[in-house]
Structure formats: C-alpha cells, structure tokens
Tab-separated table of C-alpha atoms in Angstrom:
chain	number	residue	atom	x	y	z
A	4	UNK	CA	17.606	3.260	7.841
A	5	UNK	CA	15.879	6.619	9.578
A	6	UNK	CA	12.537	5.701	10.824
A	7	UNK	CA	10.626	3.078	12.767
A	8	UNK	CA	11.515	-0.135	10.768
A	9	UNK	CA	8.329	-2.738	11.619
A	10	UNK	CA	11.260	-5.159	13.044
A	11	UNK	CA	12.864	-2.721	15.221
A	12	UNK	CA	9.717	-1.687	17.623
A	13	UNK	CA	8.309	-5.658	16.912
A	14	UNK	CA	5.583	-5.105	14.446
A	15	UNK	CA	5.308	-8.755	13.761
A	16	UNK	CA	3.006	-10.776	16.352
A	17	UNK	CA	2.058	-14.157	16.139
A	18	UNK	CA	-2.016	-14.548	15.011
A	19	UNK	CA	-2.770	-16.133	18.543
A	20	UNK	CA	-1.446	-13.156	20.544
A	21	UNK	CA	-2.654	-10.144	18.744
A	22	UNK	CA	-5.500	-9.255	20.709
A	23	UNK	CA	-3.542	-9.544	23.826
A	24	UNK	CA	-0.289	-8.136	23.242
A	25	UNK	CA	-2.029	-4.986	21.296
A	26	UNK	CA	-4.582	-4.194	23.934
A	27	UNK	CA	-1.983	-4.451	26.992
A	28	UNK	CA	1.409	-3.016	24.889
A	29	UNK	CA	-0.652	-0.288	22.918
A	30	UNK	CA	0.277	2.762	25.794
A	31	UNK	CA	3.385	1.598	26.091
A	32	UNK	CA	5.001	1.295	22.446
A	33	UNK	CA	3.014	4.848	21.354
A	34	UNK	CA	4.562	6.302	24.656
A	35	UNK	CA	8.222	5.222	23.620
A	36	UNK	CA	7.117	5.486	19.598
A	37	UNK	CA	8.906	9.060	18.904
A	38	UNK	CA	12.435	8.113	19.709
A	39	UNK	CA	12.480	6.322	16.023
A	40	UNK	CA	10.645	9.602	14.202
A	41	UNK	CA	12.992	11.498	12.086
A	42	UNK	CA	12.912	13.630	8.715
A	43	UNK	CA	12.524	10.820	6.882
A	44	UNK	CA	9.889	8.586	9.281
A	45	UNK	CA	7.296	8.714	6.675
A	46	UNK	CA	7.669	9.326	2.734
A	47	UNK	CA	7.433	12.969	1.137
A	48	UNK	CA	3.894	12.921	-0.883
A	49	UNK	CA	3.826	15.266	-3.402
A	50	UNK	CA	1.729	16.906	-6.183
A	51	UNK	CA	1.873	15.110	-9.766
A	52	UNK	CA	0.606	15.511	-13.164
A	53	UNK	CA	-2.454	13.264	-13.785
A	54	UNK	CA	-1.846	10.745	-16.351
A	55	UNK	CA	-1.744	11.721	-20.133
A	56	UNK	CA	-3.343	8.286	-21.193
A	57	UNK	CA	-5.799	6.797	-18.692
A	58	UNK	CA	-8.341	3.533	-19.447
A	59	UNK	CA	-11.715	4.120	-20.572
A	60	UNK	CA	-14.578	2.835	-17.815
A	61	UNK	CA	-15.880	-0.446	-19.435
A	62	UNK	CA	-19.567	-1.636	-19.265
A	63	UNK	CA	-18.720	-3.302	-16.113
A	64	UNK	CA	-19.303	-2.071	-12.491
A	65	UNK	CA	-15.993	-3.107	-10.941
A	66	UNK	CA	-12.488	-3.557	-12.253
A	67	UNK	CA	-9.109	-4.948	-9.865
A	68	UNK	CA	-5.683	-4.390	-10.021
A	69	UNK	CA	-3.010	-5.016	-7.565
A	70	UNK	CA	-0.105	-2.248	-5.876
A	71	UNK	CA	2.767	-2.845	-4.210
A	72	UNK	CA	5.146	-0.203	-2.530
A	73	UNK	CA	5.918	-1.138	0.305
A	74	UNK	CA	4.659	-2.352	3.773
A	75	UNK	CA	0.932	-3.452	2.722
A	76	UNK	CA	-0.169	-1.682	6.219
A	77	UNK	CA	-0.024	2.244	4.895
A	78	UNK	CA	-0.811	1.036	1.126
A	79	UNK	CA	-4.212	-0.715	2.024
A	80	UNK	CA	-4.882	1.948	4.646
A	81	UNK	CA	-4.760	4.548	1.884
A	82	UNK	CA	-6.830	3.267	-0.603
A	83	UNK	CA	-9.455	2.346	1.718
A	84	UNK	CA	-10.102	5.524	2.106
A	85	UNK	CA	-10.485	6.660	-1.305
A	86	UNK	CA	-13.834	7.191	-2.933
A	87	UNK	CA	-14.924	4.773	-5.897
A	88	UNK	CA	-12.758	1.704	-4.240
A	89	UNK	CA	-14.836	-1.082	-3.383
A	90	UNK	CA	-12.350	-2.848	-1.089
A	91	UNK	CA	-8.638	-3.110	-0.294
A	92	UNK	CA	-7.413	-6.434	0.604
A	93	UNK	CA	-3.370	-7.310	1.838
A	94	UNK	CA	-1.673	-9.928	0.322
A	95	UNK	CA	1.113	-11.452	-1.215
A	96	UNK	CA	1.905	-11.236	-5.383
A	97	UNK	CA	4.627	-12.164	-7.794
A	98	UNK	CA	5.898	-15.447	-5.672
A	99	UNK	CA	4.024	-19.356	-5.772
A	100	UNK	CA	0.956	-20.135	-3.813
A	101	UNK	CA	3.140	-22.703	-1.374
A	102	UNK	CA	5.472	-19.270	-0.072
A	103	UNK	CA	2.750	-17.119	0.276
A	104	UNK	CA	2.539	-16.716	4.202
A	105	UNK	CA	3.789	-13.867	6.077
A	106	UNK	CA	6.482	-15.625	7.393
A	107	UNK	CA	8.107	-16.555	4.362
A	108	UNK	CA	7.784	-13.646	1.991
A	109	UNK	CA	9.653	-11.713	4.912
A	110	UNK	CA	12.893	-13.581	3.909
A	111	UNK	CA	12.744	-11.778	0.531
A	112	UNK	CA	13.437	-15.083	-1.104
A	113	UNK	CA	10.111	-16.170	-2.306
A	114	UNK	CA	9.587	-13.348	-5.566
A	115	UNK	CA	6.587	-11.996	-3.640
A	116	UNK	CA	5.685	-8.174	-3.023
A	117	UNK	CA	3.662	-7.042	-0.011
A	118	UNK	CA	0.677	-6.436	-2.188
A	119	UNK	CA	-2.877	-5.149	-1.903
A	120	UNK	CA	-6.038	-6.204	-4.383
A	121	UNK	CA	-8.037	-3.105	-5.509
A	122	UNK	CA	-11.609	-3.465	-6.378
A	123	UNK	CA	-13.040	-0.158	-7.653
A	124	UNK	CA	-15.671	1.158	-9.777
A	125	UNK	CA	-14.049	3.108	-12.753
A	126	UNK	CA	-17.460	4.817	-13.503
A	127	UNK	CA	-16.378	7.010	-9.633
A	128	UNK	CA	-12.755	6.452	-10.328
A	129	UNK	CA	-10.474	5.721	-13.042
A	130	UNK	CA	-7.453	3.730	-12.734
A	131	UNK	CA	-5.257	5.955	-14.024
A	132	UNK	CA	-5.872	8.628	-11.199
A	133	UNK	CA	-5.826	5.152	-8.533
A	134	UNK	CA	-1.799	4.910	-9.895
A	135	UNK	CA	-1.487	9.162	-9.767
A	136	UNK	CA	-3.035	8.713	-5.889
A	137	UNK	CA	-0.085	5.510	-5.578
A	138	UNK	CA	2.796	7.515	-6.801
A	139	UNK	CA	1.900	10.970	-4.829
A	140	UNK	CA	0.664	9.548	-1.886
A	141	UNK	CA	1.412	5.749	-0.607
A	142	UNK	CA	5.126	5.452	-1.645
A	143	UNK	CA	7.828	7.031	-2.807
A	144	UNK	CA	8.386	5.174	-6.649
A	145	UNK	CA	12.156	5.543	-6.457
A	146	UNK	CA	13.548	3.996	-3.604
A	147	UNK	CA	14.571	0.192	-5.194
A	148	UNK	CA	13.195	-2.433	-3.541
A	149	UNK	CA	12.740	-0.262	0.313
A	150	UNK	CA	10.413	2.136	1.450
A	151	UNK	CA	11.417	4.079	4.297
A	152	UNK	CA	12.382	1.953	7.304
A	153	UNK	CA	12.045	-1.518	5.283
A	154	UNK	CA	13.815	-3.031	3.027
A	155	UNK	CA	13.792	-6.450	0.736
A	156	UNK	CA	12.342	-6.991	-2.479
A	157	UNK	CA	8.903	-7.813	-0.457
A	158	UNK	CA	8.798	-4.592	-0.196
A	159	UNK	CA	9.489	-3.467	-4.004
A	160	UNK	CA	7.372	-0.842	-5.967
A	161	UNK	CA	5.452	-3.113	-8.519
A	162	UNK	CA	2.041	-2.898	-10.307
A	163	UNK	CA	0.184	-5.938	-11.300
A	164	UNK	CA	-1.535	-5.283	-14.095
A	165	UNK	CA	-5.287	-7.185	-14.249
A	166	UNK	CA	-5.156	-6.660	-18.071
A	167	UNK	CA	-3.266	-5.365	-20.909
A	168	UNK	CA	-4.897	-1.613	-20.925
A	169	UNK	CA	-4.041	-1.700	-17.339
A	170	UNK	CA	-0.603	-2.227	-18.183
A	171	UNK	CA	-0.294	0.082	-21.091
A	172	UNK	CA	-1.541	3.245	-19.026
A	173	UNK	CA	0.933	2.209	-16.263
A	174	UNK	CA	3.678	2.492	-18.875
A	175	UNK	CA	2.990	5.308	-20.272
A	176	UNK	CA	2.350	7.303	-16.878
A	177	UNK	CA	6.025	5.498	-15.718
A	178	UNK	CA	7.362	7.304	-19.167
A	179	UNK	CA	5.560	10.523	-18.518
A	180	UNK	CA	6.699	11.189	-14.565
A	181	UNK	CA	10.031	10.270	-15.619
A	182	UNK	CA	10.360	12.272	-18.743
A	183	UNK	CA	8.578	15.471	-16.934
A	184	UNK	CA	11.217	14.512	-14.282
A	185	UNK	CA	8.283	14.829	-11.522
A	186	UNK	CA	10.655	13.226	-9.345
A	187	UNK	CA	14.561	13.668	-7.910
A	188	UNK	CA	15.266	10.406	-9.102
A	189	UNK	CA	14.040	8.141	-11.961
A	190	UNK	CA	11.125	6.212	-11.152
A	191	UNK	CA	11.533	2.188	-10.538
A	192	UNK	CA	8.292	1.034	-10.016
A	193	UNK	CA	8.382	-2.337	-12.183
A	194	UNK	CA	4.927	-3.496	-14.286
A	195	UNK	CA	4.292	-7.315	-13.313
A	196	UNK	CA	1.513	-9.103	-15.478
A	197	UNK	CA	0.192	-11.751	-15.374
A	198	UNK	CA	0.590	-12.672	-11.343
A	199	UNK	CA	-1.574	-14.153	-9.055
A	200	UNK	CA	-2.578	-12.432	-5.554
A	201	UNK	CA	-3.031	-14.062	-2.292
A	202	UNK	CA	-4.886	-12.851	0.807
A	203	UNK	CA	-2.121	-11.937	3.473
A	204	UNK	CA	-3.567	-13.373	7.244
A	205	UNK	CA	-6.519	-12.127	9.153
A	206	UNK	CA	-4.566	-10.165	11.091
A	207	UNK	CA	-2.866	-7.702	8.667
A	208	UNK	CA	-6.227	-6.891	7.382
A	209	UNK	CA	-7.564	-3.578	7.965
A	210	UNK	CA	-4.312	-2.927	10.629
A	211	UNK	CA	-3.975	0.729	9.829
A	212	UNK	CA	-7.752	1.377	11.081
A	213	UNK	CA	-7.933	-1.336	13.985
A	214	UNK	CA	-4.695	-0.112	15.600
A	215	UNK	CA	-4.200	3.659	14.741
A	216	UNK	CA	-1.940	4.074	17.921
A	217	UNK	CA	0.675	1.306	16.925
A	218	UNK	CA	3.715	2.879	16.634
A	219	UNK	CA	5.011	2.125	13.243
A	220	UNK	CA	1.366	2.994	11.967
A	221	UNK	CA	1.730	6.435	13.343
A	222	UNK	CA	4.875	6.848	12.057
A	223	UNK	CA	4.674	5.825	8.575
A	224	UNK	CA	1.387	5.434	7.547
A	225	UNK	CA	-0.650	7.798	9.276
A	226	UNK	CA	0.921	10.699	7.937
A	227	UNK	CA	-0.038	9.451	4.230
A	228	UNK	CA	-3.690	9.544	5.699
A	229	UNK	CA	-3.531	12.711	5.793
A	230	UNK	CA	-1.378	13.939	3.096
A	231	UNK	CA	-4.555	11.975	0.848
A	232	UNK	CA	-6.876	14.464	2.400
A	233	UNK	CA	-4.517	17.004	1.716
A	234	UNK	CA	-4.040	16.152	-1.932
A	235	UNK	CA	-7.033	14.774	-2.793
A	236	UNK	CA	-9.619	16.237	-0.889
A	237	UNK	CA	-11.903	15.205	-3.296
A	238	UNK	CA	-11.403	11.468	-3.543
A	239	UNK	CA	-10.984	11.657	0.421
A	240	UNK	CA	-13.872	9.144	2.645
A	241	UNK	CA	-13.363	9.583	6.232
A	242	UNK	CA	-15.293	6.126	6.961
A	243	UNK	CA	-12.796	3.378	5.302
A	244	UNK	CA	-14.259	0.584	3.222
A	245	UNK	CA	-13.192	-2.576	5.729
A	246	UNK	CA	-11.930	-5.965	4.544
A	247	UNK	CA	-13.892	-7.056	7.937
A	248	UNK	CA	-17.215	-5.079	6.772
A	249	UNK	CA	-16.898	-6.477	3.520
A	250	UNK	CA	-16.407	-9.910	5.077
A	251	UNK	CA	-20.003	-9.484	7.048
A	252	UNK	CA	-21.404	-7.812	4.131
A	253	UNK	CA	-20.955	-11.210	2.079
C-alpha cells in the first residue's frame, strides 16, 4: 500500500525502550521519513453534511462512545483536540479481555478494533457532529477493514455504540452519507453494540502529541490535525486534552 505503513519504518517498540530509541532515532527516521510520502500518505478529509438526526444532550454532564478507523494514533490525536471532549483514551474493542494487548490484536485474529473511548460533554458538543468530525476528518469510512498504509480488521471502521440513541443516529447518518452519495464509494463503517473497551498500553497514549516528529505521525496523522482546523475551525483547541494530564488530574 502507498504510504508509511507503521511496520515498514518500525512503529512498534517494546514499552522498555521507548524513551531511548525515540529520543536517539527521532532525527534520523524524520530525516529518511519522506521517501514513504505519496498522494495517498494520509486520507483525503472532506466537507460533509451534518447529520439529519442527532441525540438530544441528556441531564448529564458527560456521555462516551467508542471510534475505530484505523491506527488509534491519528484517531485519538484528533479528537483530543476537539472542543467539548473530555478525554481520548486508545484501546482495544470488539475482541475478549484475555487478547486485548497490543501484541495480539496486531495478528487481526482476536475480533478487536484499534479503538479510542470518547468522553465528552454533549451540552459543548453533540455526538452526532463527534461522528460528522470522524467521517470528514480521522478516516476515510470506505476503505474495508485498512486505512491508508495498514491493513487487518484491527484496523476496521466501527462505532461502538454506548447506548441505543447512540446507535440509532449512527444509522441513520450511515443511511444519509450513503444515500446523498457524500462519498466515491459506499460507506462501510460497521455499528458494534454492546462491546467492551480496553485501555491500549501506556505508551500509545497521547503518541501523536509526545512524538510529533515520528515519521508515520507526520505522515498520516498530522495532516488530519490540520485538516480539523481547517474544517472545523470552530471545534478546533490548540492545547490537547492529555490521557497523561487527565491521569495527574485524578
């Protein structure tokens, strides 16, 4: 596949060797990092309808729901920096708790999705416009179980659904993009209720933001940084909300 897959320029490192391999190889992979880039290095965002049906904010201050599309990386790094999210946590869904390590789901045997947890307050932002941010910006909702370099059903397009209006608007916005034909290709992002998340490891958390020069970052996710701002200048926060902050915060 075009692009810089995360195996190809070694995006995997063991937990114990992260801080040293990243501070010493950092100059090095973002000096050789361009040789992957190609037209296709990071996904097309575009502009799409907002959703027809969206949830109504409940008396609550916070509601979750889980995304996947693709590596967990760009996805978490993007919704960090949205406005009205609370937190943005990596992890594994749709597989048992036993295969939920790193290691495993990468086989693309164990039913899970590189995933991230949302936490956001739908009085600043509703869900519905969380999912028209996830299909313009963070993946593209047609390519079948890959997103640009990577591929495996790890790396499917899936929502998790936290509750049944959840899944309903999902739905119906899946209907609507498809029907309006938004995109060249039918959309087939799948709705997955009723799964359980798991925390990925420390050290995918917050990767995006602690390691901005890493190659793949810059050649993937990076660009959907920006094409947020470009989007959605609105819902844009220059300072992300950290799992690491959040962590010290508690």
């Amino acid at each position: 596949m075009n692009g810089a897959s995360r195996d190809t320029i070694r995006r995997r490192l063991p937990r114990v060797a992260r801080p040293v391999a990243f501070a010493a190889g950092a100059v090095l992979l973002a000096g050789v990092a361009f040789q992957f880039i190609s037209s296709a290095s990071a996904e097309d965002a575009r502009v799409i309808p907002a959703p027809a049906v969206d949830e109504k904010p409940g008396s609550g201050g916070t509601e979750t729901t889980v995304l996947a599309g693709g590596c967990f990386w760009g996805v978490q790094g993007v919704f960090q920096h949205v406005n009205g999210v609370i937190s943005a946590t990596s992890g594994y869904t749709g597989g048992n708790k036993n295969a939920a390590h790193y290691e495993m789901v990468s086989t693309g045997d164990t039913g899970h999705a590189e995933s991230v947890r949302i936490v956001f307050d739908p009085h600043k932002i509703s869900y519905g416009h969380l999912l028209q941010i996830y299909f313009s910006v963070v993946h593209d909702p047609t390519e079948l179980n890959y997103q640009g370099p990577d591929s495996g059903t790890q790396y499917r397009s899936a929502i998790f659904p936290t509750n049944a209006e959840q899944a309903n608007v999902a739905k119906a916005y899946i209907d609507q993009l498809n029907h309006a034909k938004v995109f060249d290709a039918a959309v087939v992002t799948k709705i997955e209720p009723a799964r359980q998340f798991y925390a990925a490891e420390d050290y995918h958390q917050d990767f995006l933001t602690t390691h901005p020069n890493y190659p793949y970052i810059v050649i993937n996710d990076l660009p959907k940084i920006k094409n947020l701002q470009r989007i959605f200048p609105k819902d844009y926060r220059a300072d992300p909300v950290l799992v690491e902050a959040n962590a010290s915060a508690n």
